[in-house]
Each structure stands twice: as structure tokens, then as C-alpha cells.
């Protein structure tokens, strides 16, 4: 998937991945896509809830090698 910016949240525990994702999205323009990579298993449900609550759609997500990857589109 194509993305405009990337945020590496590996090694961060809840709530830091969400807090820093929000900050990164705030600096982006509407329609741009942010790729977020985390190692926190709790981030799966957190990112879904964050996307629903903020209107920044979770376009795609997946796991690879113990890491969780999320693509959010700035609403």
C-alpha cells in the first residue's frame, strides 16, 4: 500500500502508539495515508477504536514477524 508518512512505534506501550499516531496525523493533510508499525499487541484494538472515534479510517492492517502494521487515512 502506498503511504505519505511513516511512524515507527515499535517498543512503545499503550497509550503511546495512539498518542503519537494522533500527533502525526494532525501534521498531515486530509486524504494522506500514515503507516504505523507497532510491537504492542494491544494496539490492534486501540487503532480500530482510534480510527472509529476520530474519523481517520483504518484503510488496512496486518501482522508480520511479531509486528503490527496499520494504514490510516487522514480524515
Short mmCIF file of C-alpha atoms in Angstrom, two decimals:
data_model
loop_
_atom_site.label_atom_id
_atom_site.label_comp_id
_atom_site.label_asym_id
_atom_site.label_seq_id
_atom_site.Cartn_x
_atom_site.Cartn_y
_atom_site.Cartn_z
CA UNK A 1 0.00 0.00 0.00
CA UNK A 2 1.22 3.49 -0.79
CA UNK A 3 1.61 5.91 2.10
CA UNK A 4 2.68 9.52 2.59
CA UNK A 5 4.32 9.29 6.01
CA UNK A 6 5.54 6.55 8.30
CA UNK A 7 5.62 6.37 12.08
CA UNK A 8 7.67 3.72 13.91
CA UNK A 9 6.03 2.95 17.24
CA UNK A 10 7.97 -0.28 17.86
CA UNK A 11 8.85 -0.73 21.52
CA UNK A 12 6.22 1.74 22.72
CA UNK A 13 3.48 0.57 25.08
CA UNK A 14 -0.11 1.74 25.34
CA UNK A 15 -1.11 4.56 25.17
CA UNK A 16 1.98 5.99 23.43
CA UNK A 17 1.36 4.45 19.96
CA UNK A 18 -2.08 6.10 19.83
CA UNK A 19 -0.92 9.43 21.27
CA UNK A 20 1.94 9.69 18.79
CA UNK A 21 -0.23 8.48 15.89
CA UNK A 22 -2.70 11.27 16.65
CA UNK A 23 0.13 13.81 16.67
CA UNK A 24 1.49 12.52 13.34
CA UNK A 25 -1.98 12.64 11.72
CA UNK A 26 -2.53 16.21 12.95
CA UNK A 27 0.52 17.30 10.94
CA UNK A 28 -0.83 15.72 7.73
CA UNK A 29 -3.35 16.98 5.19
CA UNK A 30 -6.72 15.38 4.51
CA UNK A 31 -6.51 12.27 2.34
CA UNK A 32 -2.90 11.44 3.13
CA UNK A 33 -2.05 7.97 4.46
CA UNK A 34 0.05 7.26 7.56
CA UNK A 35 1.78 3.90 8.04
CA UNK A 36 2.22 2.94 11.70
CA UNK A 37 4.31 -0.04 12.85
CA UNK A 38 3.97 -1.27 16.45
CA UNK A 39 5.03 -4.23 18.58
CA UNK A 40 2.26 -3.79 21.19
CA UNK A 41 -0.48 -6.44 20.71
CA UNK A 42 -2.96 -4.08 22.38
CA UNK A 43 -2.53 -1.65 19.53
CA UNK A 44 -4.76 -3.79 17.28
CA UNK A 45 -7.94 -2.94 19.18
CA UNK A 46 -6.65 0.52 20.09
CA UNK A 47 -6.07 1.51 16.45
CA UNK A 48 -9.51 0.27 15.41
CA UNK A 49 -11.16 2.26 18.19
CA UNK A 50 -9.00 5.32 17.44
CA UNK A 51 -9.96 5.20 13.76
CA UNK A 52 -13.67 4.94 14.56
CA UNK A 53 -13.60 7.71 17.16
CA UNK A 54 -11.54 10.22 15.19
CA UNK A 55 -12.84 9.77 11.63
CA UNK A 56 -9.41 8.75 10.33
CA UNK A 57 -10.26 5.49 8.54
CA UNK A 58 -8.14 2.41 9.11
CA UNK A 59 -7.55 1.55 5.45
CA UNK A 60 -5.53 -1.61 6.01
CA UNK A 61 -3.86 -3.54 8.83
CA UNK A 62 -1.86 -6.71 9.25
CA UNK A 63 0.84 -8.54 11.17
CA UNK A 64 4.32 -9.62 10.15
CA UNK A 65 7.01 -11.15 12.32
CA UNK A 66 5.51 -10.04 15.63
CA UNK A 67 4.89 -6.52 14.37
CA UNK A 68 1.56 -4.86 13.66
CA UNK A 69 1.19 -2.55 10.68
CA UNK A 70 -1.64 -0.05 10.25
CA UNK A 71 -2.50 2.35 7.43
CA UNK A 72 -4.71 5.25 8.45
CA UNK A 73 -6.11 7.88 6.09
CA UNK A 74 -6.31 11.40 7.48
CA UNK A 75 -9.99 12.38 7.53
#
